[in-house]
PDB file of C-alpha atoms in Angstrom:
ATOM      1  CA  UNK A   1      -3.382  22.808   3.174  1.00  0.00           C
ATOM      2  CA  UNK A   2      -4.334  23.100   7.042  1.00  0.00           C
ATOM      3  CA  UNK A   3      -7.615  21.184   8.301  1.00  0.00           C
ATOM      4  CA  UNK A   4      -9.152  24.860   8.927  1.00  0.00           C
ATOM      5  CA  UNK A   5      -8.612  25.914   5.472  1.00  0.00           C
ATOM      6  CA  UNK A   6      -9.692  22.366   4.301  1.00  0.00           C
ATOM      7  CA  UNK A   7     -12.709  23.024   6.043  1.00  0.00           C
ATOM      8  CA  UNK A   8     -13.576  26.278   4.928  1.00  0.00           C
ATOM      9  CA  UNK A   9     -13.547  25.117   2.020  1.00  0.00           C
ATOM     10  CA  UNK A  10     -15.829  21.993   2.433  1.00  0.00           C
ATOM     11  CA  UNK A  11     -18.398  24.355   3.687  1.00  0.00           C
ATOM     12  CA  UNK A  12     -18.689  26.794   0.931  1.00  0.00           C
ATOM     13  CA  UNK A  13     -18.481  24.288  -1.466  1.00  0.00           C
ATOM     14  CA  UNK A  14     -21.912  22.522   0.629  1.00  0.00           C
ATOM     15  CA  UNK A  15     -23.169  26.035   0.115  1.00  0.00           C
ATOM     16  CA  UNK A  16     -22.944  25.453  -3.773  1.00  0.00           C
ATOM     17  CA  UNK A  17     -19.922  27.114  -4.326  1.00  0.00           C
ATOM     18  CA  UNK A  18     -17.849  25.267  -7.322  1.00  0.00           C
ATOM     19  CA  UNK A  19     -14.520  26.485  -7.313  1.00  0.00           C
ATOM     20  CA  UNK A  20     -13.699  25.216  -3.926  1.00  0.00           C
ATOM     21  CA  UNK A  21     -15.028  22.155  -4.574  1.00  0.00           C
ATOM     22  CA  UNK A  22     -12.361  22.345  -7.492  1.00  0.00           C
ATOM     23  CA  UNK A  23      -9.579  23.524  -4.636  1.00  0.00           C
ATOM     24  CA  UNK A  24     -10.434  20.248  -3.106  1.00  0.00           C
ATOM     25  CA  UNK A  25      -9.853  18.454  -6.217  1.00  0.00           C
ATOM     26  CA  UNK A  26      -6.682  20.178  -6.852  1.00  0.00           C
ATOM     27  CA  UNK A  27      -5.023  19.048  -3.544  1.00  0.00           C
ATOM     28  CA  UNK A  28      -6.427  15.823  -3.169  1.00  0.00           C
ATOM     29  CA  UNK A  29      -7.035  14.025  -6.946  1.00  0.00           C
ATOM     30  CA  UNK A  30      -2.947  13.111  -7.648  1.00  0.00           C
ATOM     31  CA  UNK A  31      -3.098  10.971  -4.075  1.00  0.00           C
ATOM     32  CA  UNK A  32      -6.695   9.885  -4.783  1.00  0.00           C
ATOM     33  CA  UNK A  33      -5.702   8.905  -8.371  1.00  0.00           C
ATOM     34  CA  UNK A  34      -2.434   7.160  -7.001  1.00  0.00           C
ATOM     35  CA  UNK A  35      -4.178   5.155  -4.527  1.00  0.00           C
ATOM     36  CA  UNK A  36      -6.401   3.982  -6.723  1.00  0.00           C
ATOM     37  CA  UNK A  37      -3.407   3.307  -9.063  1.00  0.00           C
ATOM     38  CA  UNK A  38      -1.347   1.562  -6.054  1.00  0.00           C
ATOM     39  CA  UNK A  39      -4.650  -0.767  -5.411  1.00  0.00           C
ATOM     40  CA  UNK A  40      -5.509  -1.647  -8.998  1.00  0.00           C
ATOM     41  CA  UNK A  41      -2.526  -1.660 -10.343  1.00  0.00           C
ATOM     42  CA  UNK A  42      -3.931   0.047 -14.141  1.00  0.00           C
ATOM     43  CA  UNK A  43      -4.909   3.541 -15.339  1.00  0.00           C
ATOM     44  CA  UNK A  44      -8.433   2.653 -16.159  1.00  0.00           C
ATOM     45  CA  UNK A  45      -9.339   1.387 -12.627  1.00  0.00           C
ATOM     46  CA  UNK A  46      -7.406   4.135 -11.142  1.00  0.00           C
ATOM     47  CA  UNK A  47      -9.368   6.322 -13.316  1.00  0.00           C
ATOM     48  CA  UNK A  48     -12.582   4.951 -13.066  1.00  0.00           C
ATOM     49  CA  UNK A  49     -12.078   5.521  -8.954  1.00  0.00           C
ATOM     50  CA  UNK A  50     -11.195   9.089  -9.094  1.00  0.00           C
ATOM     51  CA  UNK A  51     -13.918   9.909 -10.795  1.00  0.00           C
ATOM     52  CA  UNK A  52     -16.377   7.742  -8.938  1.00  0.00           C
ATOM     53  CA  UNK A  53     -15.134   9.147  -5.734  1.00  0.00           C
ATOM     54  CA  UNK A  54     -15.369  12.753  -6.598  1.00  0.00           C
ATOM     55  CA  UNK A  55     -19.077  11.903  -8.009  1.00  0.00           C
ATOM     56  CA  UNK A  56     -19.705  10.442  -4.504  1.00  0.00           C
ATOM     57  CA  UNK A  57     -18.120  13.029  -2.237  1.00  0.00           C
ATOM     58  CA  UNK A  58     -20.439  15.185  -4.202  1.00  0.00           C
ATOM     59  CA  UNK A  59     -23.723  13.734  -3.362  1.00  0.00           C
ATOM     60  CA  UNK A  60     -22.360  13.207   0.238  1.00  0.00           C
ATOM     61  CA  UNK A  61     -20.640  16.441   0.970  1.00  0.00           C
ATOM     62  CA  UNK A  62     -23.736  17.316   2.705  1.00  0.00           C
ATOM     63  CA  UNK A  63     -23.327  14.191   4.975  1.00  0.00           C
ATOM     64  CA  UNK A  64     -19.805  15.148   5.815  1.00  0.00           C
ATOM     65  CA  UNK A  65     -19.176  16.460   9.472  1.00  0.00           C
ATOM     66  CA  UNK A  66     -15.433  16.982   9.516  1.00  0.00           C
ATOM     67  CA  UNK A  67     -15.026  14.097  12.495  1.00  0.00           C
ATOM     68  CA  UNK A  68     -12.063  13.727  10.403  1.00  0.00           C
ATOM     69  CA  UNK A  69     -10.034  15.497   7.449  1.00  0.00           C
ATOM     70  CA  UNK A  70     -11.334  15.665   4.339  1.00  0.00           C
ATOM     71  CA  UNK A  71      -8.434  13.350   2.682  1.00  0.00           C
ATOM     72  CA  UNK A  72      -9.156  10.256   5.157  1.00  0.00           C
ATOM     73  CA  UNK A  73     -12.999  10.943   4.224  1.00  0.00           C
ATOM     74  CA  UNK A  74     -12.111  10.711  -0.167  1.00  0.00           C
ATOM     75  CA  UNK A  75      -9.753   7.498   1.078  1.00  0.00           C
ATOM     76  CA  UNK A  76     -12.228   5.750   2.815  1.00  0.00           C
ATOM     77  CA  UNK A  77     -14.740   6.503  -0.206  1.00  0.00           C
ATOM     78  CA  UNK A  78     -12.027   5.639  -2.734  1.00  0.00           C
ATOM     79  CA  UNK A  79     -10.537   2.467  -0.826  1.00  0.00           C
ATOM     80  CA  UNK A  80     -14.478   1.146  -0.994  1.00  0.00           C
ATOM     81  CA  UNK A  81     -15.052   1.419  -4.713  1.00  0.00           C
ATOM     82  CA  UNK A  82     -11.397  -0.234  -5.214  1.00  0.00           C
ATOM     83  CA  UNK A  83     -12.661  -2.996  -2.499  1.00  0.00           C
ATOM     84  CA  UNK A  84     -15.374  -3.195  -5.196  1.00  0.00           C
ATOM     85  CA  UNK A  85     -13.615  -3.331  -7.822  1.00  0.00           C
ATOM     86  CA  UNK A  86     -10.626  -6.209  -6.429  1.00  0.00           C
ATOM     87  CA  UNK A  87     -13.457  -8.425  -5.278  1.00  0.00           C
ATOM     88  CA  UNK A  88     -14.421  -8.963  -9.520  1.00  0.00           C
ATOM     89  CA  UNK A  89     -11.225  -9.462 -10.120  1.00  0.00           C
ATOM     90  CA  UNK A  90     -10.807 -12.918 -11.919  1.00  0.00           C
ATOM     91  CA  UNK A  91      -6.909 -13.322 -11.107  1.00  0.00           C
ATOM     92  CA  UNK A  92      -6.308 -16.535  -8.860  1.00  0.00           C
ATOM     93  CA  UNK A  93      -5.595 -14.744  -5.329  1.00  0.00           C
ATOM     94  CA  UNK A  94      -3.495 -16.880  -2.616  1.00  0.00           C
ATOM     95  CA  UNK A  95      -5.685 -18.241   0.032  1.00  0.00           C
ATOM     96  CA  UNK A  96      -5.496 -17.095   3.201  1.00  0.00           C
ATOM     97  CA  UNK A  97      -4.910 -20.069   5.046  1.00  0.00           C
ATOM     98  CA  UNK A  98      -1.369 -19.570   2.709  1.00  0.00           C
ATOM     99  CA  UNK A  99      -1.031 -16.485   3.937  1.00  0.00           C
ATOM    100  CA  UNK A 100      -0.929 -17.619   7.658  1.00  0.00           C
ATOM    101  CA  UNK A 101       0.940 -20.472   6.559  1.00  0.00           C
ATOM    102  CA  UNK A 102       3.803 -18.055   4.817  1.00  0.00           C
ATOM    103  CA  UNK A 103       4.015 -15.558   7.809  1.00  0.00           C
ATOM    104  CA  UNK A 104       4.372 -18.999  10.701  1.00  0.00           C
ATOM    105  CA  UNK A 105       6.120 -22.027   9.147  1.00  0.00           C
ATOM    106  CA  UNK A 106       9.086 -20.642   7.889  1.00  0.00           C
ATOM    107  CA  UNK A 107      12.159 -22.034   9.363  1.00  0.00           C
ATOM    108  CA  UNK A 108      11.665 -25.420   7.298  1.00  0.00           C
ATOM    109  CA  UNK A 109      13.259 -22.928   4.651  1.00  0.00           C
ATOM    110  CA  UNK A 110      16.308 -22.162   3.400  1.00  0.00           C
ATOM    111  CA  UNK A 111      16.588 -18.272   4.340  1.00  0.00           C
ATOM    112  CA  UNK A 112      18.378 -16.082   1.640  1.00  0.00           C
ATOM    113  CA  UNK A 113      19.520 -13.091   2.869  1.00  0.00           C
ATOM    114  CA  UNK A 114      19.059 -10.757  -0.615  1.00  0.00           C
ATOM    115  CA  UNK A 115      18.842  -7.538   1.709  1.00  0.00           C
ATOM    116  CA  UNK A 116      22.152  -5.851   0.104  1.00  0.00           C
ATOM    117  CA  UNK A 117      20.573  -6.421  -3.254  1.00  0.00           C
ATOM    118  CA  UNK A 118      20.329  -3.000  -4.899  1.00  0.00           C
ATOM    119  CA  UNK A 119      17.747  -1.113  -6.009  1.00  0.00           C
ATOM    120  CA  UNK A 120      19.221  -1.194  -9.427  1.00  0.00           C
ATOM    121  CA  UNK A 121      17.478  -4.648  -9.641  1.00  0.00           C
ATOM    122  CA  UNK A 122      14.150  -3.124 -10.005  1.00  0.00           C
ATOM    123  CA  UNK A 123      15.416  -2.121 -14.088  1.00  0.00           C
ATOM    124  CA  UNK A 124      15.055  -5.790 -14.093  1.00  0.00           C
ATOM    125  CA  UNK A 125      11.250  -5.686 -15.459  1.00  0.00           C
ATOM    126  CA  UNK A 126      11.050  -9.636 -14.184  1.00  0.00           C
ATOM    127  CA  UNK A 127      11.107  -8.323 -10.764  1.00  0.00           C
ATOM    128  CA  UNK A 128       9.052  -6.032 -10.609  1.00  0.00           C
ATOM    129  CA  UNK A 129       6.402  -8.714 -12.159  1.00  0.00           C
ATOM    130  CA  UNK A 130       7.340 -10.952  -9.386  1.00  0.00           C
ATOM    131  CA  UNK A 131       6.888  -8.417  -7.147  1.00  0.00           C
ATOM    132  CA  UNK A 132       3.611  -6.777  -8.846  1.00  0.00           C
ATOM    133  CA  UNK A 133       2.070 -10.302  -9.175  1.00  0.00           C
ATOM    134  CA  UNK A 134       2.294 -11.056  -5.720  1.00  0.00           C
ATOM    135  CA  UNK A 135       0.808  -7.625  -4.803  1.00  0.00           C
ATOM    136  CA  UNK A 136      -2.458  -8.203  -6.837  1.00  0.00           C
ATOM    137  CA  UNK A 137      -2.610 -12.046  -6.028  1.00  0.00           C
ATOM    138  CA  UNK A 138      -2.929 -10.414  -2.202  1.00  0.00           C
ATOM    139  CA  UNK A 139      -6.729 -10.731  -0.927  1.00  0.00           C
ATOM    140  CA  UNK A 140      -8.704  -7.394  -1.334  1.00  0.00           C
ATOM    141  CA  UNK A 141      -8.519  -7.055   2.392  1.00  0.00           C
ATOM    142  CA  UNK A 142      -4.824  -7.652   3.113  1.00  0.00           C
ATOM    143  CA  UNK A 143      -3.471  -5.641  -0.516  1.00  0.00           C
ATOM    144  CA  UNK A 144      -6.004  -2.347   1.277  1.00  0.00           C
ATOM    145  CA  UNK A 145      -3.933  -3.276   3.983  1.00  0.00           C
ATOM    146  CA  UNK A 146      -0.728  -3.260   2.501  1.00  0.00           C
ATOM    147  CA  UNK A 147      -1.188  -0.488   0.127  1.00  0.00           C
ATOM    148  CA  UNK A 148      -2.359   1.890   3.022  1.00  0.00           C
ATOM    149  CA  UNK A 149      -0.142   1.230   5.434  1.00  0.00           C
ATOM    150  CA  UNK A 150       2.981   0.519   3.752  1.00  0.00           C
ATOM    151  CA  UNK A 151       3.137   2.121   0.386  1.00  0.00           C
ATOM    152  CA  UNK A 152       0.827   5.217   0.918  1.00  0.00           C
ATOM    153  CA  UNK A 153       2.721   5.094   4.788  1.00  0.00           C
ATOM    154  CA  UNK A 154      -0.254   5.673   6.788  1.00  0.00           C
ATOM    155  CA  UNK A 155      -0.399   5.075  10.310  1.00  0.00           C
ATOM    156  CA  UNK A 156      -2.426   1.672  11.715  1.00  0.00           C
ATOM    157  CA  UNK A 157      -4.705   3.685  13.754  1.00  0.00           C
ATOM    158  CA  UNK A 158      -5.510   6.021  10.171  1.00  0.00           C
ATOM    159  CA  UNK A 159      -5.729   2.600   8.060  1.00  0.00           C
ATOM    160  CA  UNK A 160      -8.024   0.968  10.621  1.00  0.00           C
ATOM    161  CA  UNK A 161     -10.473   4.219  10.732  1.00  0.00           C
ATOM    162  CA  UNK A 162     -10.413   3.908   6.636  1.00  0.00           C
ATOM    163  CA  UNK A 163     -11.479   0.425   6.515  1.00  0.00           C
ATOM    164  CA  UNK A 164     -13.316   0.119   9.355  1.00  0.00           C
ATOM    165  CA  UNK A 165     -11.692  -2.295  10.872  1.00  0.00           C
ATOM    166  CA  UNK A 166      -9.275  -2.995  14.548  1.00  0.00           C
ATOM    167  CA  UNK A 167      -5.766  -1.772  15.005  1.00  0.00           C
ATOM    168  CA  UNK A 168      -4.919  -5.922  15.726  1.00  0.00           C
ATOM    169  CA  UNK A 169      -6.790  -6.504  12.541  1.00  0.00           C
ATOM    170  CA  UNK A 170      -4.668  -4.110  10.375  1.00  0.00           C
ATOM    171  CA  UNK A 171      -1.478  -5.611  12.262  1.00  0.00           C
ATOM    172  CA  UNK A 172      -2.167  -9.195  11.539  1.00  0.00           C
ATOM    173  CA  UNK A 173      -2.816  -8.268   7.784  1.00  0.00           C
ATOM    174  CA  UNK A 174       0.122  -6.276   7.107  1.00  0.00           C
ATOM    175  CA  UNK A 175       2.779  -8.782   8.955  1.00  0.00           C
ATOM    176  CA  UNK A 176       0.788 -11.857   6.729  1.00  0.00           C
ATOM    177  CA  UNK A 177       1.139  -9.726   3.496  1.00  0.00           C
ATOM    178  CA  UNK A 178       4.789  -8.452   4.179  1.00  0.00           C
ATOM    179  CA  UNK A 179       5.386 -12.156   5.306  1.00  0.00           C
ATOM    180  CA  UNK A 180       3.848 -13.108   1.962  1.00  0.00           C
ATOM    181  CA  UNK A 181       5.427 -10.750  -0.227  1.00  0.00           C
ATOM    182  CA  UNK A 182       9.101 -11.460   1.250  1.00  0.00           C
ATOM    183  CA  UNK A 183       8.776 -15.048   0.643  1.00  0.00           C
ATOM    184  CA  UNK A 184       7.692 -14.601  -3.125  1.00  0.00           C
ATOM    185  CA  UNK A 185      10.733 -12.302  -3.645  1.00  0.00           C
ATOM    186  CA  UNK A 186      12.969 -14.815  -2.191  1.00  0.00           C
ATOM    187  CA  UNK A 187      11.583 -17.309  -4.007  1.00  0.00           C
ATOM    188  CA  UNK A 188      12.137 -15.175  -6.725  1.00  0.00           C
ATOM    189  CA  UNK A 189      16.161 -14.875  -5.690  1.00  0.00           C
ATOM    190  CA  UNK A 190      16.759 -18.409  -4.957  1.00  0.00           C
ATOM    191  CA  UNK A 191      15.650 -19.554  -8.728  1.00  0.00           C
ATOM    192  CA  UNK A 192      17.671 -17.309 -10.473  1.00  0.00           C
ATOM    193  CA  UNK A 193      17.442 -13.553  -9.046  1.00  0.00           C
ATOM    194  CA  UNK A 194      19.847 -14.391  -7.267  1.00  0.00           C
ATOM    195  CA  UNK A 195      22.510 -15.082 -10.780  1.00  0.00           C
ATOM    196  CA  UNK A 196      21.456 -11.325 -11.535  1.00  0.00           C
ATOM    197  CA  UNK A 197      22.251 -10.346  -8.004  1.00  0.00           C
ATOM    198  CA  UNK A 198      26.071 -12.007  -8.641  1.00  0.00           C
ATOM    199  CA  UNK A 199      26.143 -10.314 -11.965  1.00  0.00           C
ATOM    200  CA  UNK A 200      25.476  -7.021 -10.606  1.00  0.00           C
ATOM    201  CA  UNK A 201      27.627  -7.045  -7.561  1.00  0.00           C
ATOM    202  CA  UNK A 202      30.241  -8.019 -10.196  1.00  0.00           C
ATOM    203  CA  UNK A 203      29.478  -5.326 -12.095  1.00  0.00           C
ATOM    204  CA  UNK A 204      29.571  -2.737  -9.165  1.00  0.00           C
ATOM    205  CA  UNK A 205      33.391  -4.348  -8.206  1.00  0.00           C
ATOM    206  CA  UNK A 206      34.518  -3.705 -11.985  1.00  0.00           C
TER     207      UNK A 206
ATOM    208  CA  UNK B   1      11.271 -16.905  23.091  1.00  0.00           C
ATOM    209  CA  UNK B   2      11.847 -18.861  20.156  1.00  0.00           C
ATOM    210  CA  UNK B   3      11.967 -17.804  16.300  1.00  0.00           C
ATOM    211  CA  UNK B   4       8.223 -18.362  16.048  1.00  0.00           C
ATOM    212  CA  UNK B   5       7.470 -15.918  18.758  1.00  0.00           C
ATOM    213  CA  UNK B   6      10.214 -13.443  17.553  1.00  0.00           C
ATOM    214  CA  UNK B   7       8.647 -13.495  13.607  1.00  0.00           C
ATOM    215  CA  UNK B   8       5.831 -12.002  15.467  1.00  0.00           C
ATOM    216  CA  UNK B   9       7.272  -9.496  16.867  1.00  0.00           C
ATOM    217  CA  UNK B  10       8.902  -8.206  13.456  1.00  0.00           C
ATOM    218  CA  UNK B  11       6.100  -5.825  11.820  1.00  0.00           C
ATOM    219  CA  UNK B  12       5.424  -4.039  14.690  1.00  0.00           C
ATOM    220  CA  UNK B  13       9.611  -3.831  15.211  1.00  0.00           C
ATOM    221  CA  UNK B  14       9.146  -1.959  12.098  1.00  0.00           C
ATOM    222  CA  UNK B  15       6.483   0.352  12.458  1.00  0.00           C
ATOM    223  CA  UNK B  16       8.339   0.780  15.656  1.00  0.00           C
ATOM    224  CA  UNK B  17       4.812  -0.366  17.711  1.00  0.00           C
ATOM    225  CA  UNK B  18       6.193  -2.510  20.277  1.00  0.00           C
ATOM    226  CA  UNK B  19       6.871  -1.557  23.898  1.00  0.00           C
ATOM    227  CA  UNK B  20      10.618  -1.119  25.258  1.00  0.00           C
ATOM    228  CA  UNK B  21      10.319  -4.553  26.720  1.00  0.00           C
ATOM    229  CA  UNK B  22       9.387  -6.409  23.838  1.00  0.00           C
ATOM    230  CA  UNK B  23      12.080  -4.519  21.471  1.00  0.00           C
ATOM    231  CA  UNK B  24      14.584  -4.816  24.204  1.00  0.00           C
ATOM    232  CA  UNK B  25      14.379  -8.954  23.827  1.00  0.00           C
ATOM    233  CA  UNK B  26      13.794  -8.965  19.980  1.00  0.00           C
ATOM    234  CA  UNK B  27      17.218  -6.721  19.803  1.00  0.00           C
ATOM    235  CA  UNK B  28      19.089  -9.510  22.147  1.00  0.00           C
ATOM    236  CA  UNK B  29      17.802 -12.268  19.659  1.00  0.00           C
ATOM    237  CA  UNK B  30      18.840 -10.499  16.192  1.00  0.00           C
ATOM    238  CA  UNK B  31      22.458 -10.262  17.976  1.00  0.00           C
ATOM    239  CA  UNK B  32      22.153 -13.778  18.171  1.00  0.00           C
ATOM    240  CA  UNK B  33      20.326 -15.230  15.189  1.00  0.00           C
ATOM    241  CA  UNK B  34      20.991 -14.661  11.812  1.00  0.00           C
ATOM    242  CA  UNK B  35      17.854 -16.502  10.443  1.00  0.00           C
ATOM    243  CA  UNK B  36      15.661 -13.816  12.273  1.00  0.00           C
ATOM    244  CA  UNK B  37      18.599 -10.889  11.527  1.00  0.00           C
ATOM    245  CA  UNK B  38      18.091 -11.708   7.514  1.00  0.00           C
ATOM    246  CA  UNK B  39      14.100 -11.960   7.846  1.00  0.00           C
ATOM    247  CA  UNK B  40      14.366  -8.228   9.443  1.00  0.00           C
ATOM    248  CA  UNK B  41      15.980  -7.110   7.046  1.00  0.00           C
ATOM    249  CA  UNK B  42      14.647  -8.923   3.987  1.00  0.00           C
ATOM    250  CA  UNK B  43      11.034  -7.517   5.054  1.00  0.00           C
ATOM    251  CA  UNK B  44      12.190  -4.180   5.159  1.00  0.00           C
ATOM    252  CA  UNK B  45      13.587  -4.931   1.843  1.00  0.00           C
ATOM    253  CA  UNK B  46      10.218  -5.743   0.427  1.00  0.00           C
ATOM    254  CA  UNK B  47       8.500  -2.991   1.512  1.00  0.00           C
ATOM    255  CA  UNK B  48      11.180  -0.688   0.018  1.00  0.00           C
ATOM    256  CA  UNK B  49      11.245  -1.879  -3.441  1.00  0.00           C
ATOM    257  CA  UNK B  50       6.853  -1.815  -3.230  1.00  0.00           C
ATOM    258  CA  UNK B  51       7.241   1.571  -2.653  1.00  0.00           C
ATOM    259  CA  UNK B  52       9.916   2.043  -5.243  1.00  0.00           C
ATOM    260  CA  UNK B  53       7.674   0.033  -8.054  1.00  0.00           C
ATOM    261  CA  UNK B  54       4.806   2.558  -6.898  1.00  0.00           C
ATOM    262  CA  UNK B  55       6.380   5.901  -6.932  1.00  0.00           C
ATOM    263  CA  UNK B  56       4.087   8.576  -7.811  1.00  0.00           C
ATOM    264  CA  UNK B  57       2.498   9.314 -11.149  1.00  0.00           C
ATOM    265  CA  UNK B  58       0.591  12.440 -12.268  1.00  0.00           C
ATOM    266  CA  UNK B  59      -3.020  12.133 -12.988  1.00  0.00           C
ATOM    267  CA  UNK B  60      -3.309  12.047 -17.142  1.00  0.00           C
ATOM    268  CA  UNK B  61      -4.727  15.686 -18.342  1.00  0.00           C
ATOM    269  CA  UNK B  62      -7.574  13.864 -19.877  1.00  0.00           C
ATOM    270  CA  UNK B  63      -8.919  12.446 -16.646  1.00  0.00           C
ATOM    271  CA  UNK B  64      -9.035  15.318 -14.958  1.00  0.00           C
ATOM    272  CA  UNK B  65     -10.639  17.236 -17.241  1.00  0.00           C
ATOM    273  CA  UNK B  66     -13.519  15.086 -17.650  1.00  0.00           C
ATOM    274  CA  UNK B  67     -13.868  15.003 -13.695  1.00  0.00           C
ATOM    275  CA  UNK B  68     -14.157  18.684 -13.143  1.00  0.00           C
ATOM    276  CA  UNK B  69     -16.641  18.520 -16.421  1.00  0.00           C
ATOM    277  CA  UNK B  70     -18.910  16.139 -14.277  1.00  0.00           C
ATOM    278  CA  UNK B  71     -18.540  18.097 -11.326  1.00  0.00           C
ATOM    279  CA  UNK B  72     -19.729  21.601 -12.777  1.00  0.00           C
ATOM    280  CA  UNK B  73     -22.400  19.768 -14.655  1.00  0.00           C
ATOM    281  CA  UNK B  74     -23.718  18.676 -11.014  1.00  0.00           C
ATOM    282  CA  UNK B  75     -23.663  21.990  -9.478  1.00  0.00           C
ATOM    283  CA  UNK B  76     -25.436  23.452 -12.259  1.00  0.00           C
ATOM    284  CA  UNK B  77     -28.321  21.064 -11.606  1.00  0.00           C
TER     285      UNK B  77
END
């Protein structure tokens, strides 16, 4: 849907009009439910953020002023209740002078290359833990980050404007989370991944 | 420009938010330098199989239902 027709919308539903408040819901609730999904990582929270984002755009729809869409509006209210929600989390959560340790002192390490390893690896339910894990043991601030930016594929200027925050800000987070992330999936090949990775490329040559 | 300096320059080689310059001397160094090569291409990687571990699901029936309830109950009000 167009911004126009977004916004025609928006106003007759501030005018009391319930079915296009339910046209908003249609086109927005599967990414609203999927962030929340993608930053919580379980159906409950994900649910629990739909509905209290709908709930809020509600009482605020008055508020609203179209300075911009709709969508970045509901993801700035949604990406604040998850904020919420991550900060009670009791998981332990890596520190963040780790973080800047991970994404500056790396060249002490050995450096596996596990780039051509296929996607077929991801049936392998051990990495996708290793890989979910790391994503949840991320600070609320640098998983928003990473969600936003490089799983729902928003621009830095959009994910700045969501969380409030500077462009350099949003930068700095997403290299220290990628930087993060990469190291715990190498980790993950040089312990043993990588005897999967040999079994499947065997595999592939058979 | 050492490695240091070049890890830096990575994430924004890949959201393709650095300036000519910048990408012009980061290019010359991958040619040269496997270490950084394999980080480039490890990152992008990681970012691929995040997205592929959170690929789209469809909002449960249930959920939905109970959202639109709560929203005609409010503009009944």
């Amino acid at each position: 849907m167009g911004t126009n027709g977004e916004m025609k919308l928006v106003e007759r539903a501030k005018k009391g009009d319930v079915r296009a408040f339910e046209d908003l819901m249609k086109t927005t609730s599967g990414k609203i439910y999927n962030l929340g999904l993608r930053l919580m990582r379980n159906k409950e929270d994900a649910s629990d953020i739909l509905q209290e984002t709908y709930m809020s755009a509600y009482e605020n729809l008055p508020k609203f002023k179209g300075n911009s869409s709709f969508s970045t509006w509901l993801y700035r209210i949604a990406t604040n209740f998850a904020l919420m929600k991550m900060r009670k989390e009791k998981n332990k959560k890596v520190s963040v002078s780790e973080l800047q340790e991970t994404s500056g002192n790396l060249y002490d390490k050995a450096l596996p290359d596990w780039s051509d390893s296929p996607v077929d690896h991801l049936k392998n339910q051990e990495l996708k833990e290793v890989l979910g894990k790391a994503i949840d043991s991320l600070p609320a601030k640098y998983r928003s980050v990473f969600v936003l930016h490089d799983i729902e594929g928003m621009g830095i200027a959009e994910v700045a404007d969501i969380l409030s925050i500077s462009g350099p800000a949003v930068k700095t987070r997403s290299h220290r989370s990628r930087m993060y992330l990469r190291e715990k999936l190498s980790e993950y090949f040089r312990q043993g991944g990588a005897e999967a990775q040999t079994h499947l490329s065997k595999q592939e040559r058979i | 420009m050492n490695c240091e300096e070049m890890i830096r320059l990575i994430s924004g080689y890949l959201d393709d938010d650095i300036d000519e310059l910048m990408k012009n001397i980061l290019e010359s160094h991958l040619v040269e330098c496997e270490r950084c090569l394999s980080l480039l291409h490890t990152m992008e990687k990681t970012i691929f199989f995040s997205r592929e571990i959170n690929k789209r699901k469809k909002v449960p029936e249930r959920v939905i239902r109970k959202v639109y309830c709560e929203v005609r109950i409010r503009y009944k009000k």
